[in-house]
mmCIF file of C-alpha atoms in Angstrom:
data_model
loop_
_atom_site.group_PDB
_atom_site.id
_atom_site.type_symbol
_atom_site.label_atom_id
_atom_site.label_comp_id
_atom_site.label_asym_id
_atom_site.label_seq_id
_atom_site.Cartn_x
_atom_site.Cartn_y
_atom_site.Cartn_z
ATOM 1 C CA UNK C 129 1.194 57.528 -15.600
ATOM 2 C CA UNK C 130 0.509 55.102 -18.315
ATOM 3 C CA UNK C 131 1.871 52.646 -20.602
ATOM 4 C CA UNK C 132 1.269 52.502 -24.348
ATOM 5 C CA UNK C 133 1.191 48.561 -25.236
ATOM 6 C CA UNK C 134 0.980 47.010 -28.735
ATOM 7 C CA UNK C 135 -0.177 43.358 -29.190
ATOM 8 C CA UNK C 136 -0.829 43.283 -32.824
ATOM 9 C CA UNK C 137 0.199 39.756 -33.491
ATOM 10 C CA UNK C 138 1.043 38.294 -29.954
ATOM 11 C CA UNK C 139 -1.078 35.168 -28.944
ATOM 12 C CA UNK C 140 -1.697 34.855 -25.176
ATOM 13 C CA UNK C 141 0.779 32.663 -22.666
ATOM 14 C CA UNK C 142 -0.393 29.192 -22.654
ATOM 15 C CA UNK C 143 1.020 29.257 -19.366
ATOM 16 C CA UNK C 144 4.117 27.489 -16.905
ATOM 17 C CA UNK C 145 5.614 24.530 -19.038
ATOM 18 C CA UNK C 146 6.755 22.209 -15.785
ATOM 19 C CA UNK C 147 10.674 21.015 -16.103
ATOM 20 C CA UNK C 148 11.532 18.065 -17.617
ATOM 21 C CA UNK C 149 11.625 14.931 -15.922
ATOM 22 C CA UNK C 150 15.306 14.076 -14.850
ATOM 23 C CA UNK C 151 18.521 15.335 -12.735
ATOM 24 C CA UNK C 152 19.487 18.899 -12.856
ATOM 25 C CA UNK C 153 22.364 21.048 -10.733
ATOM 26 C CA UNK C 154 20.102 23.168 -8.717
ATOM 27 C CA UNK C 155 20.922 25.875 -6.281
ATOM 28 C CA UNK C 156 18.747 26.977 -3.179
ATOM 29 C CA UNK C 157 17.355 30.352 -4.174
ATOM 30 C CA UNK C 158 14.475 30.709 -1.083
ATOM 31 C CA UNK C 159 13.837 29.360 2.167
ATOM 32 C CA UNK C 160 10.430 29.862 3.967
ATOM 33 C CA UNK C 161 8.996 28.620 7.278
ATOM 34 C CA UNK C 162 5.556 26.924 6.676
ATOM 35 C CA UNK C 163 3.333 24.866 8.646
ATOM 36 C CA UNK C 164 0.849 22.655 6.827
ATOM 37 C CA UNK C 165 -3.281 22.582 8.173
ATOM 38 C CA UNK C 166 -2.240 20.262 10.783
ATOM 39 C CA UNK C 167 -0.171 22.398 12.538
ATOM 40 C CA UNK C 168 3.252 20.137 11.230
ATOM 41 C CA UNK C 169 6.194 22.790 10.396
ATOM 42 C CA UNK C 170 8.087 22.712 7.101
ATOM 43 C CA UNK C 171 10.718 24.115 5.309
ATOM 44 C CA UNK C 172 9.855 25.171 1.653
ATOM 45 C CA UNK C 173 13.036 25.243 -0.296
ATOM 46 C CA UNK C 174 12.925 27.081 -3.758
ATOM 47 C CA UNK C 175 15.267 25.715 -6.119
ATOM 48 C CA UNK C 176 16.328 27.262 -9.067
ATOM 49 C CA UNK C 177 18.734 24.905 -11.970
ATOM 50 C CA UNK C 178 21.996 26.217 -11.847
ATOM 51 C CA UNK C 179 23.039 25.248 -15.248
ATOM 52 C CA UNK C 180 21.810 24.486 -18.904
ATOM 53 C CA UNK C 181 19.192 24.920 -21.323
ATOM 54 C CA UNK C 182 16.313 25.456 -17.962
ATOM 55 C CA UNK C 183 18.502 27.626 -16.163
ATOM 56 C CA UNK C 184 16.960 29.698 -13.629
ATOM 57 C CA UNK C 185 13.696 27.860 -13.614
ATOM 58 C CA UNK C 186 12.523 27.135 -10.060
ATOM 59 C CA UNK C 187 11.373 24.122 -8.425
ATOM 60 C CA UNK C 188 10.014 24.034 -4.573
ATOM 61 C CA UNK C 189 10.611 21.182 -2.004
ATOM 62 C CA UNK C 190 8.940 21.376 1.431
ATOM 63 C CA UNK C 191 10.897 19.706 4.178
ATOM 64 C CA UNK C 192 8.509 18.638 6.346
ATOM 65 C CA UNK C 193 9.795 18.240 9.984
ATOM 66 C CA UNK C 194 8.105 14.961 11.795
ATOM 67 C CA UNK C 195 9.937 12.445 13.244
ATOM 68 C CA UNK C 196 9.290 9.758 10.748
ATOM 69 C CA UNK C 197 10.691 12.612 8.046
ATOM 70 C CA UNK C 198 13.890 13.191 9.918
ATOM 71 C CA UNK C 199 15.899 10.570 8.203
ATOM 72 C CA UNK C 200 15.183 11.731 4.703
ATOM 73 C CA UNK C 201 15.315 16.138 6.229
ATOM 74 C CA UNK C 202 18.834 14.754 7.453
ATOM 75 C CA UNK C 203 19.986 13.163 3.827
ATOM 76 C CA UNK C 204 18.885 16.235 2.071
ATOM 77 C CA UNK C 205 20.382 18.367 3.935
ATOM 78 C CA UNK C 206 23.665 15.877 3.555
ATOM 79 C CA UNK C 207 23.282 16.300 -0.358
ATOM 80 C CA UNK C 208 23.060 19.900 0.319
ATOM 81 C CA UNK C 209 26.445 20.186 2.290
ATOM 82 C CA UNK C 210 25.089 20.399 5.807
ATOM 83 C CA UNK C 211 27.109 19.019 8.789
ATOM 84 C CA UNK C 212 23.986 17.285 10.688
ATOM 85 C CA UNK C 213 24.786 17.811 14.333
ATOM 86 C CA UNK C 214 23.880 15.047 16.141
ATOM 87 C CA UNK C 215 21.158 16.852 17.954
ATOM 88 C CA UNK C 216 19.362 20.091 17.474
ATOM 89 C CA UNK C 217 19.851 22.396 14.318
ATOM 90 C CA UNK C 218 18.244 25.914 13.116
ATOM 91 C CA UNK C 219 17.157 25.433 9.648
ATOM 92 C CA UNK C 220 16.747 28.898 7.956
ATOM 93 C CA UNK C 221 17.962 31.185 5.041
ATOM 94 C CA UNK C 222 21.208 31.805 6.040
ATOM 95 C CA UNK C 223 21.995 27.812 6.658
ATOM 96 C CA UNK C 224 20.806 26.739 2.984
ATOM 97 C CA UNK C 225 20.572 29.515 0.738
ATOM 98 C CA UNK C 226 23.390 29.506 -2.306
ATOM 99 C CA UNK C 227 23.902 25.595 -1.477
ATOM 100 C CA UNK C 228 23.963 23.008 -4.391
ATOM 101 C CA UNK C 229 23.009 19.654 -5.014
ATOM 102 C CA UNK C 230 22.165 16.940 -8.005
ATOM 103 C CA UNK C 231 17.970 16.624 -7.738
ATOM 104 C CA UNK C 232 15.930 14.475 -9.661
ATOM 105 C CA UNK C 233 12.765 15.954 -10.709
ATOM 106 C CA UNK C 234 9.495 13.482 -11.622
ATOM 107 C CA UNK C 235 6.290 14.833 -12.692
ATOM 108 C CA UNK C 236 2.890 13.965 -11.090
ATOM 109 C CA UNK C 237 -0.287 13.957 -12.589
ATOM 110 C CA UNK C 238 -3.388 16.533 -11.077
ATOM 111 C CA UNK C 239 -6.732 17.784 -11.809
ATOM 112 C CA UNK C 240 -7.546 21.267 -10.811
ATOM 113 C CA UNK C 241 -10.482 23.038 -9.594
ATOM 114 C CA UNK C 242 -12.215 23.021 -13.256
ATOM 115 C CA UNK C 243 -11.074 19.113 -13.561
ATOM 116 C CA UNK C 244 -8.220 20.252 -16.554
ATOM 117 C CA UNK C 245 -5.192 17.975 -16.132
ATOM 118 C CA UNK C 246 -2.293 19.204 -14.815
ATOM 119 C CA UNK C 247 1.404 18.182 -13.861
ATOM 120 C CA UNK C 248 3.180 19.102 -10.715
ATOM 121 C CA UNK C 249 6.523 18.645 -10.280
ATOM 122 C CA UNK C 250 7.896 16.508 -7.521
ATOM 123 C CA UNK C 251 11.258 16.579 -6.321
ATOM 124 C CA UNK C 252 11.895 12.879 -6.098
ATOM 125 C CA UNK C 253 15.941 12.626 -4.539
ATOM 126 C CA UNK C 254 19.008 14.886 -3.866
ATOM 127 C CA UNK C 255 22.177 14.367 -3.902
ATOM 128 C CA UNK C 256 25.722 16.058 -3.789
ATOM 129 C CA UNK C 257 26.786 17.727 -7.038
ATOM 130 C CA UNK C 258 29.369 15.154 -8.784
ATOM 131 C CA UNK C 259 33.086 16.235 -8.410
ATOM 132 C CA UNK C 260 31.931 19.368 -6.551
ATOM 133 C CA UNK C 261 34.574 18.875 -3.247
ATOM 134 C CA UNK C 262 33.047 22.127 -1.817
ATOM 135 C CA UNK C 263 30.546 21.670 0.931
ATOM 136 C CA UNK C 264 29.862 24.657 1.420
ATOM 137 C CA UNK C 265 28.020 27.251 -0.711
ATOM 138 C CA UNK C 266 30.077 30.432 -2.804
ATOM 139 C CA UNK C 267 30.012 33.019 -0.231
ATOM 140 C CA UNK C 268 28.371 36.023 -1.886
ATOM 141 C CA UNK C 269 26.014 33.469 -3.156
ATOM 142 C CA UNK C 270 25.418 32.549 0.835
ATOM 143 C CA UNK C 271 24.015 36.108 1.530
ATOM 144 C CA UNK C 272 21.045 36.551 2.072
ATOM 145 C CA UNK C 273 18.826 38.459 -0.290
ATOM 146 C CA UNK C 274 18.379 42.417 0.590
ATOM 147 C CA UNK C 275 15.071 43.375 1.391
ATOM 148 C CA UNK C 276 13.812 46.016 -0.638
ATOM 149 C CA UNK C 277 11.003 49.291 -0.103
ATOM 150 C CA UNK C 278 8.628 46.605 -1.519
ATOM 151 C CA UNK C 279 9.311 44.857 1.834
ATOM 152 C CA UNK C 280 8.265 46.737 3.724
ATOM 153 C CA UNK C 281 4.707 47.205 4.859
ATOM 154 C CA UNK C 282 4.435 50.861 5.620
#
């Protein structure tokens, strides 16, 4: 099968614009499991803004889970509308996705491989979405996503 394509006149991506430096309504979209090079687990958080002229762009925060991180993995997880036990809790999916909260986004500076400058963006603070008394997500937007065929490896 093939796909007839016609680019008379189009000029090639320039590429990811970052989002704008400042607060935005953001919903959890993904959670992942990581562990970083040193063996210390994580929880990367996909974001995407819930509302406005960027809606639907993502942003990614990694939680990472140390004991001098817990205070800050505890007050996002406030902002978020989590009820930290005092004592263990099972961070996944089904705990965070469809959540909202009030980030504030900062960009940082980077060179890559070829020494171009680049900008990262660097979740920076979260906290609860103003007037929203619900803390707790919408639950259809709690579920988690269906896997697909794609999914699967066989």
């Amino acid at each position: 099968m093939a796909v007839q394509a016609d680019f008379t006149g189009i000029e090639p991506s320039t590429g990811w614009e970052p989002l704008p430096e400042g607060e935005y309504v953001m919903v959890v979209h993904e959670v992942e499991e990581v562990t970083a090079k040193t063996g210390t687990p994580g929880i990367r958080v996909t974001f995407r803004v819930a509302v406005g002229e960027h809606r639907d762009h993502p942003v990614t925060d990694t939680l990472w889970i140390t004991p001098k991180a817990m205070p800050f993995v505890m007050q996002r997880l406030e902002a978020l509308g989590v009820q930290v036990p005092n004592g263990p809790l099972t961070i996944d999916e089904r705990l965070l996705h469809g959540r909202r909260a009030q980030l504030l986004v900062r960009h940082e500076p980077w060179e890559d491989r070829d020494g171009n400058a680049r900008v990262a963006e660097r979740v920076k603070a979260y906290e609860p979405v103003p007037g929203d008394s619900s803390s707790t997500p919408d639950p259809l937007a709690n579920a988690v996503p269906a896997r697909t065929d794609d999914d699967i490896p066989f």
